[in-house]
PDB file of C-alpha atoms in Angstrom:
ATOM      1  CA  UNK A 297      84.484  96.097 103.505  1.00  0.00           C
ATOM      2  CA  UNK A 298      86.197  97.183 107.060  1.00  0.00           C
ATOM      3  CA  UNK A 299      89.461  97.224 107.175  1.00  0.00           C
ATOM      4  CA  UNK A 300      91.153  94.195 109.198  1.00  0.00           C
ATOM      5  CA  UNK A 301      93.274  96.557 111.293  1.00  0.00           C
ATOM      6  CA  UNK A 302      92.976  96.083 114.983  1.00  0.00           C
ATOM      7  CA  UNK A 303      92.528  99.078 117.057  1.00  0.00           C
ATOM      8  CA  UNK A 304      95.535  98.719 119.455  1.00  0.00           C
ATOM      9  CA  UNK A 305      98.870  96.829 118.235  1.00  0.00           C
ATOM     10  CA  UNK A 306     100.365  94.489 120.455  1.00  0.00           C
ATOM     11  CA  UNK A 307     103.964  96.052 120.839  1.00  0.00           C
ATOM     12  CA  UNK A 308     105.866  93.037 121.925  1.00  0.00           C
ATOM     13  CA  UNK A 309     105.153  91.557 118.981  1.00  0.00           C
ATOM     14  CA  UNK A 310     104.069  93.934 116.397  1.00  0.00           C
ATOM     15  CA  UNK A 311     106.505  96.475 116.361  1.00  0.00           C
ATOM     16  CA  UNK A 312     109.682  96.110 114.519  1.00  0.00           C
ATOM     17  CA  UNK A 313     113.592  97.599 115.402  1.00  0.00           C
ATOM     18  CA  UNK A 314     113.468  99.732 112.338  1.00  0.00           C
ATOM     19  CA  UNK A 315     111.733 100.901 110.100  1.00  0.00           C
ATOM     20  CA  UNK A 316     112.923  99.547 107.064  1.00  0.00           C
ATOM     21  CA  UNK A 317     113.299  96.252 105.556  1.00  0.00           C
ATOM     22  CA  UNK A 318     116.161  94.395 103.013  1.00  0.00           C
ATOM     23  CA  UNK A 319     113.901  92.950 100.762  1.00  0.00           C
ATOM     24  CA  UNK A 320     109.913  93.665 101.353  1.00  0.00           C
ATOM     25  CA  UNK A 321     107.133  92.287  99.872  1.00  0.00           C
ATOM     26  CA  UNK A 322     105.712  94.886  97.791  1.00  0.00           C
ATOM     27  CA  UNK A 323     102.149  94.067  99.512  1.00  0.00           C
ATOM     28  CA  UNK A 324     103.953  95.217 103.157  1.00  0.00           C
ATOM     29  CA  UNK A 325     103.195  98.626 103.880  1.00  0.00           C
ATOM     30  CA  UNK A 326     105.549 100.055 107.203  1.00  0.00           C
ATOM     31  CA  UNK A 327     103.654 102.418 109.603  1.00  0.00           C
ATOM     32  CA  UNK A 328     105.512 104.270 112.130  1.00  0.00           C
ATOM     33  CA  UNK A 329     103.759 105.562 115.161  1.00  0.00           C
ATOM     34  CA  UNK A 330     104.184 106.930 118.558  1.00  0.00           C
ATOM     35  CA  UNK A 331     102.794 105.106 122.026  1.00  0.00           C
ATOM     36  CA  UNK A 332     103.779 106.650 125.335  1.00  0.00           C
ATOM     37  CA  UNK A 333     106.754 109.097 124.362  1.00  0.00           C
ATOM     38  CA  UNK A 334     108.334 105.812 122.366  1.00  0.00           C
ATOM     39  CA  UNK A 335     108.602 105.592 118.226  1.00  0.00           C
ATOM     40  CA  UNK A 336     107.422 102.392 116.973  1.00  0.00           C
ATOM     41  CA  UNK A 337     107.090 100.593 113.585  1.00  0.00           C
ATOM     42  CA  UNK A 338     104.736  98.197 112.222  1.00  0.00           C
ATOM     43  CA  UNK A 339     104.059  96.380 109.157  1.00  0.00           C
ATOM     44  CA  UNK A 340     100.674  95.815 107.833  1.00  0.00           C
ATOM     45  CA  UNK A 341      99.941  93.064 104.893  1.00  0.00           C
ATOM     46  CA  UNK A 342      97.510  94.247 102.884  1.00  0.00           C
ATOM     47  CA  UNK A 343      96.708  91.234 101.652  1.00  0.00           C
ATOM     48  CA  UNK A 344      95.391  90.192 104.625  1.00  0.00           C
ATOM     49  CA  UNK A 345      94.648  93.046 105.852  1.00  0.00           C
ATOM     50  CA  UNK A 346      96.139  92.612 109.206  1.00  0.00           C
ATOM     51  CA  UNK A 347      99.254  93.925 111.125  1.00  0.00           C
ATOM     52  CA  UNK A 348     102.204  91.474 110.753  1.00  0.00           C
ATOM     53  CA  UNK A 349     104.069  89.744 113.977  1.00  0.00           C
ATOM     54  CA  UNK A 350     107.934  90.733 113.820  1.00  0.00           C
ATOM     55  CA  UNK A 351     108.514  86.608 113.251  1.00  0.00           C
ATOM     56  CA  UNK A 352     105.967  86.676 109.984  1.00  0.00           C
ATOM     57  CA  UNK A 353     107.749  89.963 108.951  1.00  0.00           C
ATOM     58  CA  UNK A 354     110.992  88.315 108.850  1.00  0.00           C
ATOM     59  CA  UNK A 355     109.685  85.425 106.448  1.00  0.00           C
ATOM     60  CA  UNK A 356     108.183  87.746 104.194  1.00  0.00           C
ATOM     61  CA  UNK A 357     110.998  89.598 103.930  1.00  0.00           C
ATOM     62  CA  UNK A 358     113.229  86.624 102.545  1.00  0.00           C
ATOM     63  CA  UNK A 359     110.255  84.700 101.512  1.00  0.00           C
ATOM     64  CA  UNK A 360     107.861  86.631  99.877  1.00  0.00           C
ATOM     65  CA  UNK A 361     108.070  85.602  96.249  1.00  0.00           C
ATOM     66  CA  UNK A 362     107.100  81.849  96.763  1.00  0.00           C
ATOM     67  CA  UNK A 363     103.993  83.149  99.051  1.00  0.00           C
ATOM     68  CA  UNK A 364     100.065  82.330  98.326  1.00  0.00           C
ATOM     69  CA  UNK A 365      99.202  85.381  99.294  1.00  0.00           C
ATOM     70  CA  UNK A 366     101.100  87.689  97.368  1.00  0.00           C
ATOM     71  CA  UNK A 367     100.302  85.672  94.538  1.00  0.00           C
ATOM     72  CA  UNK A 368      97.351  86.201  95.063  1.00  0.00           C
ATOM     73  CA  UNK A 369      97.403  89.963  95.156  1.00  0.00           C
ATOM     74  CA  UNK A 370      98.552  89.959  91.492  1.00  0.00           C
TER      75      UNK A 370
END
């Protein structure tokens, strides 16, 4: 199966301000990378195999435990 990854990232909407998170769902994984001379971070769901908006990050950060799809990673 190919991976759902697109081959650019949006930055106003993909990349994060850090590169950390309070509380992350355990099926978040945080790439750093660098784009013109500038560090970014993103966060890719491997669920759905897609890079997360900064908005969706923040839900699954306080939300994650009562979502569909990490329940359905178990």
């Amino acid at each position: 199966m190919e991976s759902g990854k697109p081959r650019e990232i949006y930055i106003p909407i993909h990349a994060l301000p850090t590169c950390s998170l309070t509380d992350p769902c355990p099926n978040i994984e945080l790439t750093s990378f660098e784009k013109d001379g500038e560090k970014y971070c993103v966060a890719y769901c491997k669920v759905l195999e897609r890079y997360l908006t900064r908005s969706t990050v923040r839900k699954c950060e306080t939300l994650w435990r009562s979502c569909p799809f990490a329940r359905m990673s178990l």
